[in-house]
Amino acid sequence: MNRSRPNGFTLIEVLVSVFIFAVALLGLAALQITARKAAFESAQRSLAAAIGQDVLERMRLNTEALSGYTGTLNANTTFSDSLDCAGPANLAVCDRRDFQRSLLGTAETTGTGTNVSKTGGLANPTLCVTSSNAGGSGQYTVTIVWRGREPALPEAGSENASDTCGNGQYGTNNEYRRIFRISTYICREGVSGGCI
């Protein structure tokens, strides 16, 4: 009896190949989702860093009104639409309004009419400016906090547990709180504790 050699694939081989291919596609999809989440968190942190640097630079340019920059700023802080930005004290108020607009992303919107959404800012942001010598030369710290999309790892929040900026606004244990902090020494000429 002459047996011919089988050619082609069996149904089992095809099913195994399809299964392996499907698992690989699911893995790629999960990787893409993780990458998009990380990219969003990175973009939020980059925006916070840019705003924090802007705050410090404007403070360096307006040292006569340093005390006008200290305090907490969030979405509930109100400013007049007709601010006069002449003079150091008024300029500090105008700068704080600009910081709030940057935090909320008012320059980047989507939609029209009554359906306009702000798309360029941080989620539920709070900005805190503190100093060892408010109004004079000293160490100034800008802290920006916002709500992340996913809870942070427990060890990631432990180093920021003592920071009170936005404390209690981002989950039961602040697990959604993201923090960016930048500090610098600002020198105010002509006042006690002058420049080094």
GROMACS .gro file of N, CA and C in nm, residues 7-108:
model
  306
    7ASN      N    1  -0.007   1.692   0.302
    7ASN     CA    2   0.036   1.830   0.272
    7ASN      C    3  -0.059   1.927   0.339
    8GLY      N    4  -0.009   2.048   0.369
    8GLY     CA    5  -0.095   2.151   0.427
    8GLY      C    6  -0.094   2.147   0.579
    9PHE      N    7  -0.186   2.224   0.638
    9PHE     CA    8  -0.195   2.238   0.783
    9PHE      C    9  -0.319   2.168   0.833
   10THR      N   10  -0.311   2.118   0.952
   10THR     CA   11  -0.431   2.061   1.013
   10THR      C   12  -0.506   2.173   1.084
   11LEU      N   13  -0.629   2.146   1.113
   11LEU     CA   14  -0.713   2.245   1.179
   11LEU      C   15  -0.658   2.283   1.316
   12ILE      N   16  -0.601   2.190   1.388
   12ILE     CA   17  -0.543   2.217   1.520
   12ILE      C   18  -0.428   2.316   1.508
   13GLU      N   19  -0.342   2.297   1.411
   13GLU     CA   20  -0.229   2.388   1.393
   13GLU      C   21  -0.276   2.530   1.362
   14VAL      N   22  -0.379   2.541   1.281
   14VAL     CA   23  -0.434   2.673   1.248
   14VAL      C   24  -0.493   2.738   1.372
   15LEU      N   25  -0.569   2.663   1.452
   15LEU     CA   26  -0.629   2.719   1.573
   15LEU      C   27  -0.523   2.764   1.673
   16VAL      N   28  -0.418   2.687   1.690
   16VAL     CA   29  -0.310   2.725   1.781
   16VAL      C   30  -0.244   2.853   1.731
   17SER      N   31  -0.221   2.864   1.603
   17SER     CA   32  -0.159   2.985   1.546
   17SER      C   33  -0.247   3.107   1.566
   18VAL      N   34  -0.377   3.093   1.542
   18VAL     CA   35  -0.471   3.204   1.561
   18VAL      C   36  -0.475   3.245   1.708
   19PHE      N   37  -0.474   3.148   1.798
   19PHE     CA   38  -0.476   3.179   1.941
   19PHE      C   39  -0.351   3.257   1.982
   20ILE      N   40  -0.235   3.213   1.938
   20ILE     CA   41  -0.110   3.283   1.971
   20ILE      C   42  -0.112   3.424   1.915
   21PHE      N   43  -0.160   3.440   1.793
   21PHE     CA   44  -0.168   3.572   1.731
   21PHE      C   45  -0.264   3.663   1.808
   22ALA      N   46  -0.378   3.609   1.853
   22ALA     CA   47  -0.476   3.688   1.929
   22ALA      C   48  -0.418   3.733   2.063
   23VAL      N   49  -0.346   3.646   2.131
   23VAL     CA   50  -0.282   3.683   2.258
   23VAL      C   51  -0.180   3.793   2.236
   24ALA      N   52  -0.104   3.783   2.127
   24ALA     CA   53  -0.005   3.887   2.096
   24ALA      C   54  -0.073   4.021   2.069
   25LEU      N   55  -0.185   4.020   1.998
   25LEU     CA   56  -0.258   4.145   1.971
   25LEU      C   57  -0.313   4.206   2.101
   26LEU      N   58  -0.363   4.123   2.190
   26LEU     CA   59  -0.412   4.173   2.319
   26LEU      C   60  -0.298   4.235   2.400
   27GLY      N   61  -0.182   4.173   2.395
   27GLY     CA   62  -0.065   4.228   2.463
   27GLY      C   63  -0.025   4.363   2.406
   28LEU      N   64  -0.028   4.376   2.275
   28LEU     CA   65   0.003   4.504   2.211
   28LEU      C   66  -0.099   4.611   2.249
   29ALA      N   67  -0.227   4.574   2.255
   29ALA     CA   68  -0.330   4.670   2.294
   29ALA      C   69  -0.309   4.717   2.437
   30ALA      N   70  -0.278   4.625   2.527
   30ALA     CA   71  -0.253   4.662   2.667
   30ALA      C   72  -0.131   4.753   2.678
   31LEU      N   73  -0.028   4.724   2.600
   31LEU     CA   74   0.092   4.807   2.599
   31LEU      C   75   0.060   4.948   2.550
   32GLN      N   76  -0.023   4.959   2.448
   32GLN     CA   77  -0.062   5.090   2.394
   32GLN      C   78  -0.140   5.170   2.497
   33ILE      N   79  -0.230   5.107   2.568
   33ILE     CA   80  -0.309   5.176   2.671
   33ILE      C   81  -0.217   5.226   2.783
   34THR      N   82  -0.125   5.143   2.826
   34THR     CA   83  -0.030   5.184   2.931
   34THR      C   84   0.056   5.300   2.883
   35ALA      N   85   0.099   5.296   2.759
   35ALA     CA   86   0.182   5.403   2.704
   35ALA      C   87   0.105   5.534   2.697
   36ARG      N   88  -0.022   5.528   2.661
   36ARG     CA   89  -0.103   5.651   2.653
   36ARG      C   90  -0.124   5.711   2.793
   37LYS      N   91  -0.147   5.627   2.893
   37LYS     CA   92  -0.162   5.676   3.030
   37LYS      C   93  -0.033   5.744   3.076
   38ALA      N   94   0.079   5.681   3.050
   38ALA     CA   95   0.208   5.738   3.090
   38ALA      C   96   0.235   5.868   3.017
   39ALA      N   97   0.198   5.876   2.891
   39ALA     CA   98   0.218   5.999   2.814
   39ALA      C   99   0.132   6.112   2.870
   40PHE      N  100   0.009   6.081   2.912
   40PHE     CA  101  -0.078   6.183   2.970
   40PHE      C  102  -0.019   6.234   3.101
   41GLU      N  103   0.023   6.142   3.188
   41GLU     CA  104   0.083   6.183   3.316
   41GLU      C  105   0.208   6.267   3.292
   42SER      N  106   0.287   6.230   3.194
   42SER     CA  107   0.408   6.304   3.162
   42SER      C  108   0.376   6.444   3.111
   43ALA      N  109   0.273   6.455   3.027
   43ALA     CA  110   0.232   6.587   2.977
   43ALA      C  111   0.183   6.675   3.090
   44GLN      N  112   0.109   6.618   3.185
   44GLN     CA  113   0.061   6.694   3.299
   44GLN      C  114   0.178   6.744   3.384
   45ARG      N  115   0.275   6.659   3.409
   45ARG     CA  116   0.392   6.698   3.488
   45ARG      C  117   0.473   6.805   3.415
   46SER      N  118   0.486   6.795   3.284
   46SER     CA  119   0.559   6.895   3.206
   46SER      C  120   0.490   7.030   3.213
   47LEU      N  121   0.357   7.030   3.206
   47LEU     CA  122   0.282   7.155   3.217
   47LEU      C  123   0.301   7.216   3.356
   48ALA      N  124   0.294   7.134   3.460
   48ALA     CA  125   0.315   7.184   3.596
   48ALA      C  126   0.455   7.243   3.611
   49ALA      N  127   0.555   7.179   3.552
   49ALA     CA  128   0.692   7.230   3.559
   49ALA      C  129   0.705   7.364   3.489
   50ALA      N  130   0.642   7.378   3.373
   50ALA     CA  131   0.648   7.505   3.300
   50ALA      C  132   0.579   7.617   3.378
   51ILE      N  133   0.465   7.587   3.438
   51ILE     CA  134   0.394   7.689   3.516
   51ILE      C  135   0.474   7.724   3.641
   52GLY      N  136   0.531   7.625   3.708
   52GLY     CA  137   0.612   7.652   3.827
   52GLY      C  138   0.731   7.741   3.796
   53GLN      N  139   0.798   7.715   3.685
   53GLN     CA  140   0.911   7.799   3.644
   53GLN      C  141   0.864   7.940   3.610
   54ASP      N  142   0.748   7.952   3.545
   54ASP     CA  143   0.692   8.084   3.512
   54ASP      C  144   0.663   8.164   3.638
   55VAL      N  145   0.608   8.098   3.739
   55VAL     CA  146   0.579   8.166   3.867
   55VAL      C  147   0.707   8.224   3.925
   56LEU      N  148   0.811   8.143   3.934
   56LEU     CA  149   0.937   8.190   3.993
   56LEU      C  150   1.000   8.302   3.911
   57GLU      N  151   0.995   8.293   3.780
   57GLU     CA  152   1.054   8.398   3.697
   57GLU      C  153   0.980   8.529   3.712
   58ARG      N  154   0.849   8.524   3.719
   58ARG     CA  155   0.771   8.647   3.738
   58ARG      C  156   0.796   8.706   3.876
   59MET      N  157   0.817   8.620   3.975
   59MET     CA  158   0.849   8.670   4.109
   59MET      C  159   0.986   8.739   4.108
   60ARG      N  160   1.081   8.682   4.037
   60ARG     CA  161   1.214   8.744   4.028
   60ARG      C  162   1.208   8.881   3.960
   61LEU      N  163   1.116   8.896   3.866
   61LEU     CA  164   1.102   9.023   3.795
   61LEU      C  165   1.026   9.128   3.875
   62ASN      N  166   0.951   9.086   3.976
   62ASN     CA  167   0.868   9.178   4.053
   62ASN      C  168   0.898   9.161   4.203
   63THR      N  169   1.022   9.182   4.242
   63THR     CA  170   1.062   9.158   4.381
   63THR      C  171   1.001   9.257   4.479
   64GLU      N  172   0.951   9.370   4.431
   64GLU     CA  173   0.889   9.467   4.522
   64GLU      C  174   0.757   9.416   4.580
   65ALA      N  175   0.696   9.318   4.515
   65ALA     CA  176   0.566   9.268   4.562
   65ALA      C  177   0.569   9.117   4.585
   66LEU      N  178   0.677   9.066   4.639
   66LEU     CA  179   0.690   8.921   4.660
   66LEU      C  180   0.579   8.865   4.750
   67SER      N  181   0.537   8.941   4.849
   67SER     CA  182   0.433   8.891   4.939
   67SER      C  183   0.300   8.874   4.866
   68GLY      N  184   0.281   8.945   4.755
   68GLY     CA  185   0.158   8.931   4.676
   68GLY      C  186   0.148   8.798   4.603
   69TYR      N  187   0.257   8.726   4.594
   69TYR     CA  188   0.257   8.598   4.525
   69TYR      C  189   0.235   8.480   4.619
   70THR      N  190   0.261   8.498   4.749
   70THR     CA  191   0.250   8.385   4.842
   70THR      C  192   0.104   8.354   4.871
   71GLY      N  193   0.078   8.230   4.903
   71GLY     CA  194  -0.057   8.186   4.934
   71GLY      C  195  -0.101   8.073   4.842
   72THR      N  196  -0.231   8.045   4.845
   72THR     CA  197  -0.288   7.934   4.768
   72THR      C  198  -0.376   7.988   4.657
   73LEU      N  199  -0.370   7.922   4.544
   73LEU     CA  200  -0.448   7.961   4.426
   73LEU      C  201  -0.510   7.836   4.368
   74ASN      N  202  -0.642   7.839   4.345
   74ASN     CA  203  -0.707   7.725   4.280
   74ASN      C  204  -0.819   7.775   4.191
   75ALA      N  205  -0.903   7.686   4.142
   75ALA     CA  206  -1.009   7.724   4.049
   75ALA      C  207  -1.113   7.814   4.114
   76ASN      N  208  -1.126   7.810   4.245
   76ASN     CA  209  -1.226   7.892   4.315
   76ASN      C  210  -1.179   8.034   4.343
   77THR      N  211  -1.052   8.063   4.322
   77THR     CA  212  -1.001   8.198   4.343
   77THR      C  213  -1.058   8.287   4.234
   78THR      N  214  -1.115   8.402   4.275
   78THR     CA  215  -1.178   8.491   4.177
   78THR      C  216  -1.093   8.615   4.155
   79PHE      N  217  -1.095   8.661   4.030
   79PHE     CA  218  -1.024   8.783   3.991
   79PHE      C  219  -1.119   8.869   3.908
   80SER      N  220  -1.102   8.999   3.916
   80SER     CA  221  -1.180   9.092   3.836
   80SER      C  222  -1.134   9.082   3.690
   81ASP      N  223  -1.228   9.095   3.598
   81ASP     CA  224  -1.192   9.093   3.456
   81ASP      C  225  -1.123   9.222   3.414
   82SER      N  226  -1.142   9.328   3.493
   82SER     CA  227  -1.083   9.458   3.457
   82SER      C  228  -0.971   9.494   3.554
   83LEU      N  229  -0.872   9.408   3.564
   83LEU     CA  230  -0.758   9.434   3.652
   83LEU      C  231  -0.668   9.540   3.592
   84ASP      N  232  -0.620   9.630   3.678
   84ASP     CA  233  -0.519   9.727   3.638
   84ASP      C  234  -0.385   9.669   3.679
   85CYS      N  235  -0.300   9.643   3.583
   85CYS     CA  236  -0.173   9.576   3.611
   85CYS      C  237  -0.058   9.674   3.630
   86ALA      N  238  -0.088   9.801   3.653
   86ALA     CA  239   0.017   9.901   3.674
   86ALA      C  240   0.063   9.897   3.819
   87GLY      N  241   0.192   9.901   3.840
   87GLY     CA  242   0.249   9.900   3.975
   87GLY      C  243   0.277   9.758   4.021
   88PRO      N  244   0.375   9.742   4.109
   88PRO     CA  245   0.418   9.609   4.153
   88PRO      C  246   0.308   9.525   4.219
   89ALA      N  247   0.228   9.583   4.309
   89ALA     CA  248   0.125   9.506   4.378
   89ALA      C  249   0.017   9.459   4.281
   90ASN      N  250  -0.027   9.547   4.192
   90ASN     CA  251  -0.128   9.509   4.094
   90ASN      C  252  -0.073   9.408   3.994
   91LEU      N  253   0.054   9.422   3.960
   91LEU     CA  254   0.116   9.326   3.868
   91LEU      C  255   0.118   9.186   3.929
   92ALA      N  256   0.141   9.177   4.060
   92ALA     CA  257   0.138   9.047   4.128
   92ALA      C  258   0.000   8.984   4.117
   93VAL      N  259  -0.105   9.065   4.133
   93VAL     CA  260  -0.242   9.013   4.120
   93VAL      C  261  -0.268   8.966   3.977
   94CYS      N  262  -0.224   9.046   3.880
   94CYS     CA  263  -0.241   9.006   3.739
   94CYS      C  264  -0.164   8.878   3.708
   95ASP      N  265  -0.045   8.866   3.764
   95ASP     CA  266   0.033   8.744   3.744
   95ASP      C  267  -0.039   8.623   3.802
   96ARG      N  268  -0.095   8.637   3.921
   96ARG     CA  269  -0.169   8.527   3.984
   96ARG      C  270  -0.290   8.487   3.899
   97ARG      N  271  -0.357   8.586   3.839
   97ARG     CA  272  -0.469   8.555   3.750
   97ARG      C  273  -0.418   8.474   3.629
   98ASP      N  274  -0.304   8.517   3.574
   98ASP     CA  275  -0.246   8.445   3.461
   98ASP      C  276  -0.206   8.302   3.499
   99PHE      N  277  -0.153   8.285   3.620
   99PHE     CA  278  -0.118   8.150   3.667
   99PHE      C  279  -0.242   8.062   3.672
  100GLN      N  280  -0.351   8.119   3.726
  100GLN     CA  281  -0.475   8.043   3.735
  100GLN      C  282  -0.524   8.003   3.596
  101ARG      N  283  -0.518   8.095   3.503
  101ARG     CA  284  -0.562   8.064   3.366
  101ARG      C  285  -0.476   7.954   3.305
  102SER      N  286  -0.346   7.958   3.332
  102SER     CA  287  -0.257   7.853   3.280
  102SER      C  288  -0.289   7.718   3.344
  103LEU      N  289  -0.312   7.718   3.475
  103LEU     CA  290  -0.344   7.594   3.545
  103LEU      C  291  -0.473   7.531   3.493
  104LEU      N  292  -0.571   7.617   3.463
  104LEU     CA  293  -0.701   7.567   3.418
  104LEU      C  294  -0.706   7.542   3.268
  105GLY      N  295  -0.608   7.591   3.194
  105GLY     CA  296  -0.604   7.568   3.050
  105GLY      C  297  -0.704   7.650   2.972
  106THR      N  298  -0.728   7.773   3.014
  106THR     CA  299  -0.828   7.856   2.946
  106THR      C  300  -0.788   7.894   2.804
  107ALA      N  301  -0.661   7.887   2.770
  107ALA     CA  302  -0.618   7.923   2.635
  107ALA      C  303  -0.647   7.812   2.534
  108GLU      N  304  -0.664   7.689   2.581
  108GLU     CA  305  -0.691   7.577   2.491
  108GLU      C  306  -0.829   7.522   2.520
   0.00000   0.00000   0.00000
